[in-house]
Coordinates of C-alpha atoms in Angstrom, one line a residue:
M1 CA 15.2 -9.4 -1.6
S2 CA 15.0 -12.7 -2.1
P3 CA 11.7 -14.8 -1.0
R4 CA 14.5 -16.2 1.7
L5 CA 15.7 -13.5 4.1
P6 CA 19.2 -13.5 4.5
R7 CA 20.8 -12.2 7.3
A8 CA 22.3 -9.2 8.2
G9 CA 24.4 -9.2 10.8
R10 CA 24.2 -11.4 13.4
A11 CA 21.8 -11.6 15.1
R12 CA 19.7 -9.6 12.4
R13 CA 17.9 -10.0 9.4
A14 CA 17.2 -8.1 5.8
R15 CA 13.2 -8.2 6.0
L16 CA 12.6 -7.5 3.0
P17 CA 9.2 -7.9 0.7
L18 CA 8.7 -12.4 -0.3
I19 CA 7.0 -12.1 -3.9
T20 CA 5.0 -15.9 -2.5
A21 CA 1.9 -15.7 -2.4
G22 CA 0.1 -18.4 -4.8
T23 CA -3.3 -18.4 -6.9
A24 CA -4.8 -20.5 -5.0
S25 CA -4.8 -18.6 -1.3
L26 CA -5.7 -15.7 -3.5
A27 CA -8.5 -17.5 -3.5
L28 CA -9.4 -18.4 -0.9
L29 CA -8.9 -15.0 -0.3
A30 CA -11.2 -13.7 -2.0
T31 CA -13.7 -16.1 -0.9
A32 CA -12.9 -15.4 2.8
C33 CA -13.3 -11.8 1.7
G34 CA -16.7 -11.3 0.0
G35 CA -17.5 -8.4 -0.7
S36 CA -17.5 -7.2 3.1
G37 CA -15.2 -3.9 3.3
G38 CA -13.3 -3.7 7.3
G39 CA -12.0 -5.3 10.3
S40 CA -13.8 -5.2 13.0
S41 CA -16.9 -3.2 13.3
A42 CA -16.4 -1.9 16.5
A43 CA -14.1 1.3 17.5
P44 CA -11.1 -1.0 18.7
K45 CA -9.8 -0.8 22.6
E46 CA -5.5 -1.7 21.4
F47 CA -3.5 -0.7 19.3
S48 CA -3.5 -3.5 18.1
Y49 CA 0.0 -5.0 15.7
L50 CA 0.5 -8.6 14.0
S51 CA 4.3 -8.6 13.0
V52 CA 5.9 -11.2 12.1
T53 CA 8.6 -13.5 14.2
E54 CA 12.1 -12.8 12.6
N55 CA 10.8 -8.8 12.3
T56 CA 12.3 -7.2 15.9
T57 CA 13.1 -3.4 15.2
V58 CA 9.7 -2.4 13.9
K59 CA 8.0 -3.4 17.2
T60 CA 10.7 -2.2 19.2
A61 CA 10.5 0.7 18.0
L62 CA 7.6 1.3 18.6
G63 CA 6.8 0.5 22.3
T64 CA 9.8 2.9 22.9
L65 CA 7.3 5.3 21.0
S66 CA 5.0 4.3 23.0
K67 CA 7.2 5.5 26.9
G68 CA 8.2 8.2 25.0
P69 CA 6.2 10.9 22.0
C70 CA 3.5 8.9 21.7
K71 CA 2.7 8.1 24.9
S72 CA -0.7 10.0 25.4
A73 CA -1.7 8.1 21.7
N74 CA -0.7 4.9 23.9
D75 CA -2.8 5.5 26.7
A76 CA -5.2 6.2 24.9
L77 CA -5.3 3.6 22.6
P78 CA -2.4 0.6 24.0
L79 CA -0.1 -0.9 22.3
K80 CA -1.2 -4.9 22.0
V81 CA 2.0 -6.8 19.6
E82 CA 1.4 -10.1 18.8
T83 CA 3.7 -11.5 16.6
V84 CA 3.9 -14.7 14.0
P85 CA 5.8 -16.5 11.6
Q86 CA 6.6 -15.0 8.6
A87 CA 6.1 -18.0 6.2
S88 CA 2.3 -17.9 8.0
L89 CA 2.0 -14.3 7.5
D90 CA -0.4 -14.9 5.0
Q91 CA -2.7 -17.1 6.3
K92 CA -3.3 -15.9 9.9
L93 CA -3.8 -12.8 7.6
Q94 CA -6.6 -14.9 5.3
L95 CA -8.2 -16.0 8.0
L96 CA -8.5 -12.6 9.9
A97 CA -10.5 -11.3 6.8
G98 CA -13.0 -14.3 6.4
Q99 CA -13.4 -13.5 10.6
N100 CA -13.7 -9.6 9.8
A101 CA -10.9 -9.8 12.9
L102 CA -8.0 -7.7 10.9
P103 CA -5.5 -5.5 13.7
V104 CA -5.3 -2.0 13.7
Q105 CA -1.8 -2.3 12.3
F106 CA -0.9 -6.1 10.4
A107 CA 2.9 -6.8 8.6
A108 CA 1.0 -7.2 4.6
G109 CA 1.7 -10.0 2.9
N110 CA 4.0 -11.7 1.5
A111 CA 3.3 -10.9 -1.6
P112 CA 2.1 -7.6 -2.5
A113 CA -1.0 -8.8 -4.7
L114 CA -1.9 -10.5 -1.1
T115 CA -2.5 -7.0 -0.3
Q116 CA -4.1 -5.6 -3.1
Q117 CA -6.8 -8.6 -2.7
L118 CA -7.3 -7.0 1.1
A119 CA -7.8 -3.4 -0.5
K120 CA -10.4 -4.9 -2.6
S121 CA -12.7 -6.7 -0.4
G122 CA -12.6 -2.9 1.1
K123 CA -9.8 -4.4 4.5
V124 CA -7.3 -2.0 4.0
A125 CA -7.9 1.8 5.1
D126 CA -6.5 4.5 2.3
L127 CA -3.3 5.3 3.2
E128 CA -2.6 8.3 1.4
K129 CA -5.8 10.0 1.5
E130 CA -5.9 8.9 6.3
L131 CA -2.5 11.2 6.3
K132 CA -3.1 13.8 4.2
D133 CA -6.2 14.5 6.4
L134 CA -4.1 14.0 9.3
G135 CA -1.2 16.7 7.2
V136 CA 1.6 13.9 7.9
Y137 CA 1.4 13.0 4.3
L138 CA 4.7 15.3 3.2
Q139 CA 6.9 13.1 6.6
L140 CA 7.3 10.1 3.9
E141 CA 10.4 9.9 2.2
P142 CA 9.3 10.9 -1.6
A143 CA 11.8 7.5 -2.9
A144 CA 9.8 5.6 -0.3
V145 CA 6.3 6.8 -2.5
S146 CA 7.5 6.5 -5.6
T147 CA 9.1 3.0 -4.2
I148 CA 5.0 1.5 -2.6
K149 CA 3.3 2.5 -5.6
A150 CA 5.3 0.7 -8.0
L151 CA 4.4 -2.3 -5.7
Y152 CA 1.0 -1.9 -5.1
G153 CA -0.4 -0.7 -8.1
G154 CA 0.0 2.7 -8.0
K155 CA -1.6 3.5 -4.5
L156 CA 0.2 4.0 -0.7
R157 CA -1.0 0.5 0.6
V158 CA 1.4 -0.3 3.1
L159 CA 3.6 2.5 5.7
P160 CA 8.0 2.3 5.4
Y161 CA 8.7 1.6 7.9
E162 CA 12.0 -0.1 6.4
Y163 CA 13.3 1.6 3.6
N164 CA 16.6 0.2 1.1
I165 CA 18.2 1.0 -1.5
E166 CA 20.5 -1.2 -3.4
G167 CA 23.7 0.1 -5.4
I168 CA 27.8 -1.2 -5.3
F169 CA 29.6 -0.5 -1.7
Y170 CA 32.9 -0.3 -2.5
N171 CA 36.4 -0.8 -0.8
K172 CA 37.7 2.5 -0.5
K173 CA 41.5 1.6 0.3
L174 CA 41.2 -0.8 -2.9
F175 CA 40.0 1.4 -5.0
Q176 CA 42.9 4.0 -4.2
E177 CA 45.7 1.9 -3.7
N178 CA 45.4 0.9 -7.7
G179 CA 44.6 3.7 -8.7
L180 CA 40.8 4.0 -9.6
T181 CA 37.8 5.6 -9.6
V182 CA 34.4 5.2 -8.7
P183 CA 33.3 3.6 -12.8
G184 CA 30.0 5.6 -13.8
T185 CA 29.4 4.2 -17.1
W186 CA 29.6 -0.4 -17.2
A187 CA 32.4 0.3 -19.7
E188 CA 34.4 2.1 -17.1
L189 CA 32.9 -0.9 -14.4
E190 CA 34.0 -3.6 -16.8
S191 CA 38.4 -2.0 -17.3
A192 CA 38.4 -0.7 -13.1
S193 CA 37.2 -4.5 -12.8
A194 CA 39.9 -5.8 -15.0
K195 CA 42.8 -3.7 -13.4
L196 CA 41.8 -5.6 -9.3
E197 CA 41.5 -8.6 -11.2
A198 CA 45.4 -8.1 -13.1
K199 CA 45.9 -6.6 -9.6
G200 CA 45.3 -10.6 -7.5
I201 CA 42.0 -8.5 -6.0
Q202 CA 38.5 -10.2 -6.9
P203 CA 36.4 -8.2 -7.8
F204 CA 33.0 -8.8 -6.9
S205 CA 32.0 -10.8 -3.3
A206 CA 28.7 -12.3 -4.4
S207 CA 25.9 -15.4 -3.3
G208 CA 25.1 -17.5 -6.1
Q209 CA 23.8 -19.6 -3.2
Q210 CA 21.0 -17.3 -3.2
G211 CA 20.7 -16.8 -6.8
W212 CA 19.3 -12.9 -6.1
P213 CA 22.3 -10.8 -5.8
L214 CA 23.6 -12.1 -9.3
T215 CA 19.8 -11.4 -10.7
R216 CA 20.2 -7.9 -9.7
L217 CA 22.8 -7.2 -11.9
I218 CA 20.6 -7.9 -14.7
S219 CA 18.0 -5.2 -14.0
G220 CA 20.4 -3.0 -12.3
Y221 CA 21.6 -3.5 -16.4
L222 CA 18.3 -3.9 -17.8
Y223 CA 17.4 -0.7 -15.5
R224 CA 20.0 1.4 -16.6
S225 CA 19.9 0.1 -20.7
L226 CA 15.7 -0.2 -20.8
G227 CA 14.4 2.8 -18.5
P228 CA 12.6 2.5 -15.2
Y229 CA 10.1 -0.3 -17.3
A230 CA 11.8 -2.4 -18.0
L231 CA 10.3 -5.2 -16.0
Q232 CA 7.0 -4.1 -15.8
D233 CA 6.5 -4.0 -19.4
V234 CA 7.7 -7.9 -19.5
A235 CA 5.5 -8.2 -16.8
D236 CA 2.5 -6.4 -19.0
G237 CA 2.8 -8.4 -21.1
K238 CA 4.9 -5.7 -24.6
A239 CA 8.2 -8.0 -23.8
K240 CA 9.6 -11.0 -23.2
L241 CA 13.1 -11.5 -21.7
T242 CA 13.9 -13.7 -24.7
D243 CA 14.2 -10.3 -26.2
P244 CA 17.7 -9.6 -27.9
E245 CA 17.8 -6.3 -25.5
Y246 CA 17.0 -8.6 -22.9
V247 CA 19.3 -11.5 -23.2
K248 CA 22.2 -8.9 -23.6
A249 CA 22.1 -8.2 -19.6
A250 CA 22.3 -11.4 -19.6
E251 CA 25.0 -11.6 -21.3
E252 CA 26.4 -8.2 -19.7
I253 CA 26.8 -10.1 -16.3
A254 CA 27.6 -14.1 -17.4
A255 CA 31.0 -11.6 -19.3
L256 CA 31.8 -10.6 -16.3
G257 CA 31.6 -15.0 -13.8
K258 CA 33.5 -15.9 -17.7
K259 CA 36.5 -13.6 -16.4
G260 CA 37.1 -15.2 -13.3
Y261 CA 35.2 -11.8 -11.5
F262 CA 33.2 -13.2 -8.6
G263 CA 35.8 -15.2 -7.6
K264 CA 36.2 -19.4 -7.7
G265 CA 33.5 -21.6 -7.1
V266 CA 30.5 -18.6 -6.0
G267 CA 27.5 -20.7 -6.1
S268 CA 28.3 -22.9 -3.2
I269 CA 29.4 -19.0 -1.8
D270 CA 26.5 -17.7 0.5
Y271 CA 25.7 -14.6 2.1
D272 CA 27.0 -13.8 5.1
T273 CA 30.4 -15.8 3.3
A274 CA 29.5 -13.2 0.5
M275 CA 29.8 -10.7 3.0
N276 CA 32.4 -11.4 5.1
Q277 CA 34.6 -12.0 2.2
F278 CA 34.0 -8.5 1.2
L279 CA 33.9 -6.9 4.8
T280 CA 37.7 -8.9 5.3
G281 CA 38.6 -6.9 2.3
K282 CA 39.2 -10.4 0.0
A283 CA 37.1 -8.7 -2.7
A284 CA 36.2 -4.8 -3.5
M285 CA 33.1 -4.6 -4.5
F286 CA 29.8 -6.0 -3.5
Y287 CA 26.4 -5.1 -4.7
M288 CA 23.7 -5.4 -2.0
G289 CA 21.6 -3.3 -0.1
S290 CA 21.3 -0.8 2.2
W291 CA 20.6 -3.2 5.2
A292 CA 24.1 -3.9 4.9
L293 CA 25.1 -1.3 6.7
A294 CA 24.7 -3.2 9.8
N295 CA 27.0 -5.0 9.0
I296 CA 29.4 -2.0 8.1
A297 CA 29.0 -0.3 11.1
D298 CA 29.7 -3.6 12.9
G299 CA 33.3 -3.2 13.6
E300 CA 33.7 -6.7 14.6
Q301 CA 32.9 -8.6 11.6
N302 CA 34.2 -5.0 9.4
K303 CA 37.8 -5.5 9.2
V304 CA 38.4 -3.3 6.6
G305 CA 37.1 0.1 8.3
A306 CA 33.7 1.5 8.5
E307 CA 35.4 4.8 7.1
N308 CA 37.1 3.1 3.7
V309 CA 33.7 1.5 2.4
G310 CA 31.6 4.0 -0.1
F311 CA 28.5 3.4 -2.0
M312 CA 28.3 4.4 -5.8
P313 CA 24.8 3.5 -7.6
F314 CA 25.2 1.4 -10.7
P315 CA 26.3 2.8 -13.2
A316 CA 25.4 3.8 -16.6
V317 CA 25.0 2.0 -19.6
S318 CA 26.3 4.2 -23.5
G319 CA 23.4 4.7 -25.4
G320 CA 21.2 3.8 -22.2
K321 CA 17.3 5.3 -21.3
G322 CA 17.8 4.8 -18.1
A323 CA 19.3 7.1 -15.0
I324 CA 21.9 6.4 -12.6
D325 CA 20.2 8.5 -10.1
Q326 CA 17.4 5.5 -10.1
Y327 CA 17.8 3.0 -8.0
P328 CA 16.4 0.2 -6.7
S329 CA 14.4 0.1 -3.4
N330 CA 12.4 -2.1 -1.5
V331 CA 10.2 -1.1 2.0
G332 CA 10.5 -5.0 3.6
L333 CA 7.4 -6.5 4.9
G334 CA 5.6 -3.7 4.7
I335 CA 3.1 -2.3 7.2
T336 CA -0.9 -1.9 7.0
L337 CA -4.4 -0.4 8.5
G338 CA -7.0 -1.9 8.8
A339 CA -9.6 0.8 6.5
R340 CA -13.4 0.3 9.7
S341 CA -10.9 0.5 12.7
F342 CA -8.6 3.4 11.5
D343 CA -10.7 6.1 14.2
A344 CA -9.3 9.0 15.8
R345 CA -7.6 7.5 17.8
T346 CA -6.0 5.3 15.5
G347 CA -5.0 8.8 14.1
D348 CA -3.0 9.9 16.5
W349 CA -1.6 6.5 16.6
V350 CA -0.1 7.6 12.4
S351 CA 0.1 10.7 13.3
C352 CA 3.4 10.4 16.4
I353 CA 4.8 7.2 13.9
A354 CA 4.5 9.2 10.8
K355 CA 6.4 12.3 13.0
N356 CA 9.0 10.6 15.1
Y357 CA 9.4 7.3 13.6
G358 CA 12.3 7.8 11.4
S359 CA 14.2 9.2 13.8
T360 CA 13.3 6.7 16.9
A361 CA 14.7 3.9 13.6
L362 CA 17.7 5.0 12.9
K363 CA 18.5 6.4 16.5
E364 CA 18.4 3.4 18.4
H365 CA 18.9 0.4 15.9
G366 CA 20.1 2.1 13.1
S367 CA 17.8 1.4 10.8
I368 CA 16.9 4.2 8.0
S369 CA 13.1 4.2 6.8
G370 CA 10.8 5.6 4.7
F371 CA 9.2 8.5 7.7
K372 CA 11.8 11.9 7.4
V373 CA 14.5 12.1 10.5
N374 CA 13.0 15.2 12.2
T375 CA 15.4 15.1 14.7
E376 CA 19.1 15.8 15.4
V377 CA 20.6 11.6 14.7
K378 CA 24.4 11.4 14.8
D379 CA 24.8 8.5 11.4
A380 CA 28.2 5.7 12.8
N381 CA 30.0 6.8 9.6
P382 CA 30.5 8.5 6.7
V383 CA 28.5 6.0 4.1
T384 CA 25.5 5.9 6.3
T385 CA 25.4 9.1 6.0
Q386 CA 26.1 9.0 1.6
V387 CA 22.6 7.0 1.5
R388 CA 20.5 8.5 3.8
D389 CA 21.1 11.7 2.0
T390 CA 20.9 9.2 -0.8
I391 CA 17.5 8.7 -0.1
S392 CA 16.6 12.1 0.6
T393 CA 17.0 13.1 -2.2
S394 CA 15.8 10.4 -4.9
Q395 CA 12.9 11.1 -6.9
Q396 CA 12.1 8.1 -8.5
N397 CA 13.3 4.6 -8.3
V398 CA 13.2 0.9 -9.0
L399 CA 12.6 -2.6 -8.1
W400 CA 14.6 -5.9 -8.3
F401 CA 14.8 -8.7 -10.7
E402 CA 12.0 -10.6 -9.9
A403 CA 9.6 -8.5 -8.1
L404 CA 7.4 -9.2 -10.0
F405 CA 7.4 -13.3 -11.0
S406 CA 5.6 -15.5 -10.0
T407 CA 6.7 -17.5 -7.5
K408 CA 7.6 -20.2 -10.3
A409 CA 9.8 -17.1 -11.9
T410 CA 11.1 -16.2 -8.8
T411 CA 11.7 -20.0 -7.7
V412 CA 13.5 -20.7 -11.1
S413 CA 15.5 -17.8 -11.7
Q414 CA 17.8 -17.7 -8.8
T415 CA 18.4 -21.2 -8.4
N416 CA 19.8 -20.9 -12.5
A417 CA 21.5 -18.0 -12.0
A418 CA 24.6 -19.4 -10.5
S419 CA 24.5 -21.6 -14.0
L420 CA 24.8 -18.6 -15.6
V421 CA 27.5 -16.9 -14.3
A422 CA 29.3 -20.2 -14.1
G423 CA 29.2 -21.0 -17.8
S424 CA 27.3 -24.0 -17.5
M425 CA 23.5 -21.9 -19.1
S426 CA 23.9 -20.0 -21.8
P427 CA 22.4 -16.0 -20.9
K428 CA 19.9 -16.8 -23.4
Q429 CA 19.1 -20.8 -22.3
F430 CA 18.5 -18.5 -18.6
M431 CA 16.6 -15.3 -20.0
Q432 CA 14.1 -18.3 -22.7
T433 CA 13.7 -20.9 -18.6
V434 CA 12.7 -18.0 -16.7
Q435 CA 10.3 -17.0 -19.3
D436 CA 9.1 -19.8 -19.6
A437 CA 8.5 -19.9 -16.3
L438 CA 6.8 -17.0 -16.5
T439 CA 4.2 -18.1 -19.6
A440 CA 3.8 -21.2 -17.1
Q441 CA 2.1 -18.8 -14.3

């Protein structure tokens, strides 16, 4: 998701990666870390966990595990949780890294680049090796592993305490009443949108104020038309956003706005309002991540009924190189472990987490993680089951529009997205503006 965390439900936030680390902070970290590896050189006395204040699910679930399946691990190495505001996380990690005092487990930096720097200086455990040595590597969903490796240079740097896929939630009742089937292609999506608009039904709800729900549509089109490496190619300098085939994606999303498919005043619509439009039946479709399942399951928010909500992938583009089962995904604010504090007692904790976290998080919090669910847990509704099944069978996932962007380019992209769909900025201008920000990094 975007650099700012939207609310997902009244008291819950969608905790997704923040691509915000600047070069100055990374230079400071490199200086602080030097070439010395590891966190504290002494054996840990506690299973210390540094979390962010905004994320209550992980620490609560770990607390539940410490009193249940992981009690023996906790008796040997007691869980101790410390929290900091997410905005202060990077600074805290830099300070602790410079002091060789990183906790046993900690929320990874707000950008993959920060965790990569910690790993290069030997301060992050080789999680793939450790999990395989413990015999629990296969407790991770393959799709979650694929997502982590895409974010972290092909390495398993963090554990998937959260796992979200993205797609289009739709109002099954509105579709049925208007004789619509789930569109499998972009042309079919355009046709369905036109029919809904003609009936006076707003096809999409989206937050132009946040911007990222609109740019997610651009990347969705790019991945379907150019394939799963479309934005990696931009990051690697093999392509530019101003190339015709990239501008084409912006043109297609701008066309939806020009036809009125996002309703009026999309630029002033915030995340909560967009969510409300969909859950009260004022819009037929809503591009969003699976964190929205918490809102969908909430009967007070969801006036259309959870049974009337379906989930579909971003449709295929005719002649495109991407596959319809390649879902944009993220693993929230990743959690990693220190290298030198990873001893046998830490391994006992990690082994227990790998085997039990998925079931505990789903049962107690309705939260989908990248760990397999090893005990039967009844889903809140059919759409949750559908999303879980999709995650379990997905083998290759993709990222989102700004995932590999600089801070500046991310801000430029998201602040201009509403202008793109409102028609005050042309698709070519939009892509040129974002490319210029990328080039300037």
